[in-house]
C-alpha positions as CSV (number, residue, x, y, z in Angstrom):
1,X,-23.3,-75.0,-29.7
2,X,-24.8,-72.0,-28.4
3,X,-22.6,-73.6,-25.2
4,X,-19.6,-73.8,-27.6
5,X,-19.7,-70.4,-29.0
6,X,-20.2,-69.2,-25.6
7,X,-17.1,-70.7,-23.9
8,X,-15.2,-69.4,-27.9
9,X,-16.7,-65.7,-26.8
10,X,-15.9,-66.1,-22.9
11,X,-11.8,-67.3,-23.9
12,X,-11.9,-64.2,-26.0
13,X,-13.0,-62.1,-23.4
14,X,-10.1,-63.4,-20.9
15,X,-7.8,-63.1,-24.0
16,X,-8.3,-59.8,-24.6
17,X,-8.5,-58.8,-20.9
18,X,-5.0,-60.3,-20.5
19,X,-3.9,-58.0,-23.7
20,X,-5.3,-54.9,-22.0
21,X,-3.8,-55.6,-18.8
22,X,-0.3,-56.2,-20.5
23,X,-0.9,-53.1,-22.3
24,X,-1.5,-51.1,-19.0
25,X,1.2,-52.2,-17.5
26,X,3.6,-51.4,-20.4
27,X,2.0,-47.6,-20.4
28,X,2.6,-47.4,-16.7
29,X,6.5,-48.5,-17.1
30,X,6.6,-46.0,-19.9
31,X,5.4,-43.1,-17.6
32,X,7.9,-44.2,-15.0
33,X,10.5,-44.2,-17.4
34,X,9.4,-40.6,-18.4
35,X,9.1,-39.4,-14.7
36,X,12.7,-40.8,-14.5
37,X,14.0,-39.0,-17.4
38,X,12.4,-35.2,-16.5
39,X,13.4,-35.8,-12.7
40,X,17.0,-36.0,-14.0
41,X,17.0,-33.9,-16.2
42,X,15.2,-31.1,-13.6
43,X,18.2,-31.9,-11.6
44,X,20.7,-31.6,-14.1
45,X,19.6,-28.1,-15.0
46,X,19.3,-27.1,-11.3
47,X,22.6,-28.0,-10.7
48,X,23.9,-26.4,-13.8
49,X,22.9,-22.7,-12.0
50,X,25.7,-20.5,-12.6
51,X,26.5,-17.7,-10.1
52,X,24.3,-15.2,-12.0
53,X,21.4,-17.6,-11.8
54,X,21.6,-18.8,-15.7
55,X,20.5,-22.1,-16.5
56,X,22.8,-23.5,-19.0
57,X,21.9,-21.8,-21.8
58,X,23.3,-20.4,-24.9
59,X,21.1,-16.8,-26.1
60,X,22.2,-17.2,-29.6
61,X,23.3,-13.6,-31.8
62,X,20.8,-11.7,-33.5
63,X,20.7,-12.8,-37.0
64,X,19.0,-10.5,-39.4
65,X,18.3,-13.2,-41.9
66,X,16.2,-15.4,-39.1
67,X,14.5,-13.0,-37.0
68,X,13.2,-9.5,-36.8
69,X,14.7,-7.0,-34.5
70,X,12.0,-6.1,-32.4
71,X,11.1,-10.0,-31.6
72,X,14.6,-10.8,-31.1
73,X,15.3,-7.6,-28.8
74,X,11.6,-9.0,-26.3
75,X,12.5,-12.4,-26.2
76,X,16.3,-10.9,-25.3
77,X,14.6,-8.8,-22.6
78,X,12.8,-11.7,-21.2
79,X,15.3,-14.2,-20.8
80,X,17.2,-11.1,-18.9
81,X,14.5,-10.8,-16.9
82,X,13.5,-14.2,-16.5
83,X,17.4,-14.9,-15.4
84,X,17.6,-11.8,-13.1
85,X,20.5,-10.4,-14.9
86,X,21.4,-7.2,-14.1
87,X,23.2,-4.3,-16.7
88,X,26.4,-4.7,-14.0
89,X,26.8,-8.5,-15.2
90,X,26.6,-7.8,-19.1
91,X,30.0,-7.7,-20.4
92,X,29.3,-4.2,-22.6
93,X,31.4,-3.8,-25.9
94,X,33.8,-0.6,-25.6
95,X,32.4,0.1,-22.4
96,X,29.5,1.2,-23.7
97,X,26.3,2.0,-21.2
98,X,23.3,-0.5,-21.7
99,X,21.1,2.2,-23.0
100,X,23.7,3.3,-25.7
101,X,23.9,-0.5,-26.7
102,X,20.4,-0.6,-27.1
103,X,19.6,2.2,-28.6
104,X,22.7,1.7,-31.3
105,X,21.4,-1.7,-32.0
106,X,17.6,-0.9,-32.0
107,X,19.0,2.0,-34.9
108,X,20.6,-0.3,-36.8
109,X,18.2,-3.5,-36.3
110,X,14.4,-1.8,-35.5
111,X,12.2,-3.0,-38.5
112,X,10.9,0.6,-38.9
113,X,14.2,1.0,-41.3
114,X,13.3,-1.7,-42.8
115,X,10.0,0.0,-44.9
116,X,10.0,-2.7,-47.8
117,X,9.1,-5.5,-44.9
118,X,6.9,-3.6,-43.4
119,X,4.9,-2.5,-46.8
120,X,4.5,-5.9,-47.6
121,X,3.3,-7.3,-44.6
122,X,1.2,-4.1,-45.1
123,X,-0.2,-5.4,-48.7
124,X,-0.1,-9.1,-48.4
125,X,-0.9,-9.8,-44.7
126,X,-4.0,-7.9,-44.5
127,X,-7.2,-9.6,-44.8
128,X,-10.4,-9.3,-43.8
129,X,-10.9,-11.7,-41.0
130,X,-14.5,-13.8,-40.5
131,X,-16.9,-11.5,-38.7
132,X,-14.7,-8.3,-38.9
133,X,-16.5,-5.0,-39.1
134,X,-15.0,-3.0,-41.7
135,X,-14.0,-0.2,-38.8
136,X,-12.4,-2.7,-37.0
137,X,-10.5,-3.8,-40.9
138,X,-9.5,0.1,-40.8
139,X,-8.3,0.3,-37.0
140,X,-5.6,-2.8,-37.7
141,X,-4.7,-1.5,-41.0
142,X,-4.1,2.2,-39.3
143,X,-2.2,0.4,-36.8
144,X,0.4,-1.5,-39.8
145,X,0.6,1.6,-41.3
146,X,2.9,4.2,-39.5
147,X,5.9,1.4,-39.7
148,X,5.1,1.7,-43.7
149,X,7.5,5.3,-43.4
150,X,4.8,6.4,-45.8
151,X,5.7,10.5,-45.4
152,X,9.5,9.8,-46.6
153,X,8.1,8.8,-50.2
154,X,9.9,11.0,-52.3
155,X,9.3,9.2,-55.7
156,X,5.5,7.6,-55.4
157,X,6.4,5.7,-58.4
158,X,9.3,4.6,-58.0
159,X,8.0,3.2,-54.4
160,X,5.1,1.6,-56.1
161,X,7.3,-0.1,-58.3
162,X,9.7,-1.4,-55.5
163,X,6.2,-2.4,-53.1
164,X,5.0,-4.5,-55.8
165,X,8.5,-6.0,-56.8
166,X,8.8,-7.2,-53.3
167,X,5.5,-8.5,-52.8
168,X,5.7,-10.3,-56.1
169,X,8.8,-12.2,-55.3
170,X,8.3,-15.7,-54.5
171,X,11.7,-17.0,-53.5
172,X,11.0,-16.7,-49.5
173,X,15.0,-16.4,-49.2
174,X,14.7,-13.7,-51.2
175,X,12.3,-11.8,-50.1
176,X,14.0,-12.2,-46.3
177,X,17.1,-10.9,-47.4
178,X,15.0,-8.3,-49.3
179,X,13.3,-7.1,-45.8
180,X,16.7,-6.7,-44.5
181,X,17.6,-4.1,-46.5
182,X,17.4,-0.4,-46.2
183,X,14.6,0.8,-48.7
184,X,17.0,3.2,-50.3
185,X,18.9,0.0,-51.6
186,X,16.1,-1.0,-54.2
187,X,16.6,0.7,-56.6
188,X,14.4,0.7,-60.6
């Protein structure tokens, strides 16, 4: 009886060894397919380089409903630098200089104008982190507070109501739409 059990165990071990061998072969084949795919993809990307060294990539225009201006601008500058794009290669609308264009876009889309978003961030996103000292928390609050444009508040009660309203809205789409309006647009 013990011999039969040993034989059964040995046959199970052999069967399992064969399964593991087949599994390793399939895994190796998958790795080879992936390597071939990435190699093909790499060659396609490199063959699509344009005269300016750009990869065949479409940089989407700024949308205030999906991104904050400063984040978009940082991403755009990184893209420009990574692809060695010089200001001479960028077609500027209405013959504006690069600095003028950036200045206009920053003036129109910079988050400082969207005080509702900054105040919402200040009142809802700031929580004391585990292990954070009160001084460190105060430093983080001081870092964010200037973007709330507190010195421009003429009617503190109206601003408090606006901020409370924005912080109370639970629909993310509505909140994002409010964030991209100037503070003067919100009236109570």
